[in-house]
Amino acid sequence: MPLSRPTVVEVVHQNAVIEAGIRCILETSPEFDVRPSGPPAPAPEPDLMVLDPDGGTERLARRRAVPSAHPHVIVVAMAAQETDVRRAWEAGVRGYVILGGAAEEIVTAARAVAAGRRYLCPAATLLMADSLTQPVLTPREGDVLALVNRGQNNKEVARSLEISVGTVKSHMRGIMTKLGARCRTEALWIASQRGLIARSAGVAS
């Protein structure tokens, strides 16, 4: 019975040292055919792509606009918050690895995704699990928080969202209660640590 062909892998990471390390790890396994680095030459799509967080979501967004098959994507991040993992997952990333574990974790992720499964490293899994125990802000609370983060006071937030100042104050009390914050500054700090402000950054002022 003929052996199956190696999984063709393309590795592109904004950190050159991390990219070299990923290549070295995967190239030691004969089940992976890692493409050379450098400017891409005309070639069939790889089976698997290993990218940095920004590259992963951007590449998936571009490829989804083209009605053709695209490779599975694994993201390798130096650090991450719950919202980073969730955003990548929703974009279509199939595997997420946060550096800090064993080198073999890259191989484990590649094997799982190449086989059609999803893979979250233990650190990313813990982030997602912790988020389930934390109170979730409503969309309007997220809007208020984003505008406060931009330096707007209650009157300016009320004008931007076309609500009353009293409603803004009510939302801020709810935000501080959910985040366990004693003041607006602490609420902003906690929200930034959880990635909540980044999620709401698209609100127009």
Short mmCIF file of C-alpha atoms in Angstrom, two decimals:
data_model
loop_
_atom_site.label_atom_id
_atom_site.label_comp_id
_atom_site.label_asym_id
_atom_site.label_seq_id
_atom_site.Cartn_x
_atom_site.Cartn_y
_atom_site.Cartn_z
CA MET A 1 0.00 0.00 0.00
CA PRO A 2 1.60 3.36 -1.04
CA LEU A 3 2.46 5.83 1.67
CA SER A 4 0.53 9.11 1.73
CA ARG A 5 2.44 12.17 0.54
CA PRO A 6 3.93 14.57 3.09
CA THR A 7 1.85 17.52 4.24
CA VAL A 8 3.04 20.64 2.40
CA VAL A 9 3.60 23.42 4.93
CA GLU A 10 4.28 27.12 4.43
CA VAL A 11 5.69 29.06 7.39
CA VAL A 12 5.51 32.88 7.43
CA HIS A 13 5.99 34.72 10.72
CA GLN A 14 6.71 38.39 11.37
CA ASN A 15 9.39 37.33 13.88
CA ALA A 16 12.27 35.85 11.87
CA VAL A 17 13.68 33.94 14.85
CA ILE A 18 10.33 32.29 15.57
CA GLU A 19 9.89 31.46 11.88
CA ALA A 20 13.31 29.81 11.76
CA GLY A 21 12.54 27.83 14.89
CA ILE A 22 9.20 26.58 13.54
CA ARG A 23 10.86 25.53 10.30
CA CYS A 24 13.58 23.67 12.15
CA ILE A 25 11.06 21.81 14.30
CA LEU A 26 8.81 20.76 11.41
CA GLU A 27 11.63 19.90 9.04
CA THR A 28 12.84 17.18 11.41
CA SER A 29 9.63 15.23 10.75
CA PRO A 30 9.37 13.45 7.36
CA GLU A 31 5.59 13.81 7.39
CA PHE A 32 5.96 17.53 6.64
CA ASP A 33 7.30 19.09 3.44
CA VAL A 34 8.22 22.62 4.53
CA ARG A 35 8.51 25.11 1.70
CA PRO A 36 11.66 27.24 1.51
CA SER A 37 11.53 30.76 2.90
CA GLY A 38 11.80 33.83 0.70
CA PRO A 39 9.56 35.43 -1.95
CA PRO A 40 6.75 32.98 -2.87
CA ALA A 41 7.16 31.32 -6.26
CA PRO A 42 4.17 30.20 -8.33
CA ALA A 43 3.13 26.91 -6.74
CA PRO A 44 0.02 25.04 -5.67
CA GLU A 45 -1.52 26.01 -2.37
CA PRO A 46 0.11 24.36 0.66
CA ASP A 47 -1.92 22.02 2.82
CA LEU A 48 -1.08 23.93 5.95
CA MET A 49 0.11 27.44 6.80
CA VAL A 50 1.80 28.46 10.05
CA LEU A 51 1.50 32.21 10.57
CA ASP A 52 1.71 34.99 13.16
CA PRO A 53 -1.61 36.27 14.61
CA ASP A 54 -1.97 39.27 12.27
CA GLY A 55 -0.89 37.31 9.23
CA GLY A 56 -3.24 34.47 10.06
CA THR A 57 -6.44 36.50 10.21
CA GLU A 58 -5.47 38.69 7.26
CA ARG A 59 -4.58 35.72 5.06
CA LEU A 60 -7.86 33.99 5.87
CA ALA A 61 -9.84 37.15 5.12
CA ARG A 62 -8.20 37.49 1.72
CA ARG A 63 -8.58 33.83 0.81
CA ARG A 64 -12.23 33.70 1.81
CA ALA A 65 -12.93 36.31 -0.85
CA VAL A 66 -11.63 33.86 -3.48
CA PRO A 67 -13.96 30.96 -4.34
CA SER A 68 -11.21 28.33 -4.18
CA ALA A 69 -9.87 25.99 -1.56
CA HIS A 70 -7.42 27.43 0.94
CA PRO A 71 -5.04 25.74 3.36
CA HIS A 72 -5.71 25.23 7.03
CA VAL A 73 -4.05 27.86 9.23
CA ILE A 74 -2.20 27.56 12.52
CA VAL A 75 -1.35 30.71 14.45
CA VAL A 76 1.79 30.84 16.60
CA ALA A 77 1.73 33.76 19.05
CA MET A 78 4.30 35.05 21.51
CA ALA A 79 1.50 36.01 23.91
CA ALA A 80 -2.28 36.26 23.72
CA GLN A 81 -5.46 37.33 25.45
CA GLU A 82 -8.80 35.54 25.36
CA THR A 83 -10.10 37.93 22.70
CA ASP A 84 -7.08 37.25 20.47
CA VAL A 85 -7.76 33.52 20.50
CA ARG A 86 -11.51 33.99 20.00
CA ARG A 87 -10.98 36.43 17.12
CA ALA A 88 -8.64 34.01 15.36
CA TRP A 89 -11.03 31.10 15.93
CA GLU A 90 -13.94 33.08 14.48
CA ALA A 91 -11.83 34.04 11.46
CA GLY A 92 -11.29 30.37 10.62
CA VAL A 93 -7.92 29.58 12.22
CA ARG A 94 -7.75 25.85 12.91
CA GLY A 95 -4.89 25.79 15.40
CA TYR A 96 -3.56 28.23 18.01
CA VAL A 97 -0.22 27.86 19.81
CA ILE A 98 1.17 30.29 22.38
CA LEU A 99 4.94 30.04 22.74
CA GLY A 100 6.27 28.81 26.05
CA GLY A 101 5.47 25.11 25.82
CA ALA A 102 7.54 22.26 24.47
CA ALA A 103 8.80 22.38 20.88
CA GLU A 104 6.85 19.19 20.19
CA GLU A 105 3.65 21.21 20.60
CA ILE A 106 4.19 22.72 17.14
CA VAL A 107 4.35 19.21 15.67
CA THR A 108 1.28 18.11 17.63
CA ALA A 109 -0.70 21.11 16.36
CA ALA A 110 0.43 20.56 12.77
CA ARG A 111 -0.51 16.87 12.88
CA ALA A 112 -3.95 17.60 14.34
CA VAL A 113 -4.82 20.36 11.88
CA ALA A 114 -3.44 18.44 8.89
CA ALA A 115 -5.74 15.58 9.92
CA GLY A 116 -8.75 17.90 9.84
CA ARG A 117 -9.02 18.54 13.57
CA ARG A 118 -8.75 21.76 15.56
CA TYR A 119 -6.00 22.38 18.10
CA LEU A 120 -5.71 24.76 21.04
CA CYS A 121 -2.53 24.63 23.11
CA PRO A 122 -3.04 24.28 26.89
CA ALA A 123 -2.34 27.99 27.49
CA ALA A 124 -4.96 29.07 24.92
CA THR A 125 -7.43 26.54 26.28
CA LEU A 126 -6.97 27.99 29.78
CA LEU A 127 -7.59 31.50 28.48
CA MET A 128 -10.84 30.41 26.86
CA ALA A 129 -11.92 28.50 29.97
CA ASP A 130 -11.20 31.48 32.25
CA SER A 131 -13.27 33.75 30.02
CA LEU A 132 -16.34 31.58 30.63
CA THR A 133 -16.27 32.44 34.33
CA GLN A 134 -15.97 36.21 33.80
CA PRO A 135 -18.98 38.53 33.39
CA VAL A 136 -19.52 39.59 29.78
CA LEU A 137 -20.07 43.24 28.88
CA THR A 138 -23.10 44.08 26.78
CA PRO A 139 -22.45 45.62 23.31
CA ARG A 140 -23.55 49.04 24.64
CA GLU A 141 -21.25 48.74 27.65
CA GLY A 142 -18.45 47.93 25.23
CA ASP A 143 -19.28 51.05 23.21
CA VAL A 144 -19.20 53.22 26.34
CA LEU A 145 -15.93 51.70 27.51
CA ALA A 146 -14.26 52.25 24.13
CA LEU A 147 -15.23 55.92 24.09
CA VAL A 148 -14.10 56.46 27.69
CA ASN A 149 -10.80 54.86 26.73
CA ARG A 150 -10.46 57.51 24.01
CA GLY A 151 -10.65 60.21 26.67
CA GLN A 152 -14.31 61.20 26.34
CA ASN A 153 -16.18 62.34 29.46
CA ASN A 154 -19.76 61.36 30.26
CA LYS A 155 -21.29 64.22 28.28
CA GLU A 156 -19.16 63.45 25.21
CA VAL A 157 -19.99 59.74 25.41
CA ALA A 158 -23.69 60.57 25.70
CA ARG A 159 -23.47 62.82 22.63
CA SER A 160 -21.56 60.23 20.61
CA LEU A 161 -24.02 57.43 21.39
CA GLU A 162 -27.11 59.69 21.46
CA ILE A 163 -28.09 58.64 24.97
CA SER A 164 -28.52 60.56 28.22
CA VAL A 165 -25.70 61.32 30.66
CA GLY A 166 -27.63 59.35 33.28
CA THR A 167 -27.61 56.30 31.00
CA VAL A 168 -23.86 56.64 30.51
CA LYS A 169 -23.36 56.75 34.28
CA SER A 170 -25.57 53.68 34.65
CA HIS A 171 -23.51 51.81 32.05
CA MET A 172 -20.27 52.80 33.78
CA ARG A 173 -21.58 51.52 37.13
CA GLY A 174 -22.45 48.23 35.45
CA ILE A 175 -19.03 48.02 33.82
CA MET A 176 -17.18 48.66 37.08
CA THR A 177 -19.32 46.10 38.92
CA LYS A 178 -18.70 43.42 36.28
CA LEU A 179 -14.97 44.11 36.16
CA GLY A 180 -14.59 44.47 39.93
CA ALA A 181 -13.15 47.97 39.48
CA ARG A 182 -13.33 50.82 41.99
CA CYS A 183 -12.91 53.64 39.48
CA ARG A 184 -12.89 54.35 35.74
CA THR A 185 -9.10 54.16 35.50
CA GLU A 186 -9.05 50.72 37.11
CA ALA A 187 -11.92 49.60 34.86
CA LEU A 188 -9.93 50.64 31.79
CA TRP A 189 -6.83 48.82 33.04
CA ILE A 190 -8.74 45.59 33.75
CA ALA A 191 -10.53 45.82 30.41
CA SER A 192 -7.24 46.27 28.56
CA GLN A 193 -5.80 43.20 30.31
CA ARG A 194 -8.79 41.14 29.18
CA GLY A 195 -8.70 42.57 25.65
CA LEU A 196 -12.18 44.11 25.97
CA ILE A 197 -11.18 47.55 24.76
CA ALA A 198 -9.52 46.20 21.61
CA ARG A 199 -12.75 44.39 20.72
CA SER A 200 -14.74 47.63 20.96
CA ALA A 201 -12.20 49.84 19.17
CA GLY A 202 -14.35 50.15 16.04
CA VAL A 203 -16.93 52.43 17.68
CA ALA A 204 -17.13 55.78 15.98
CA SER A 205 -16.62 58.82 18.12
#
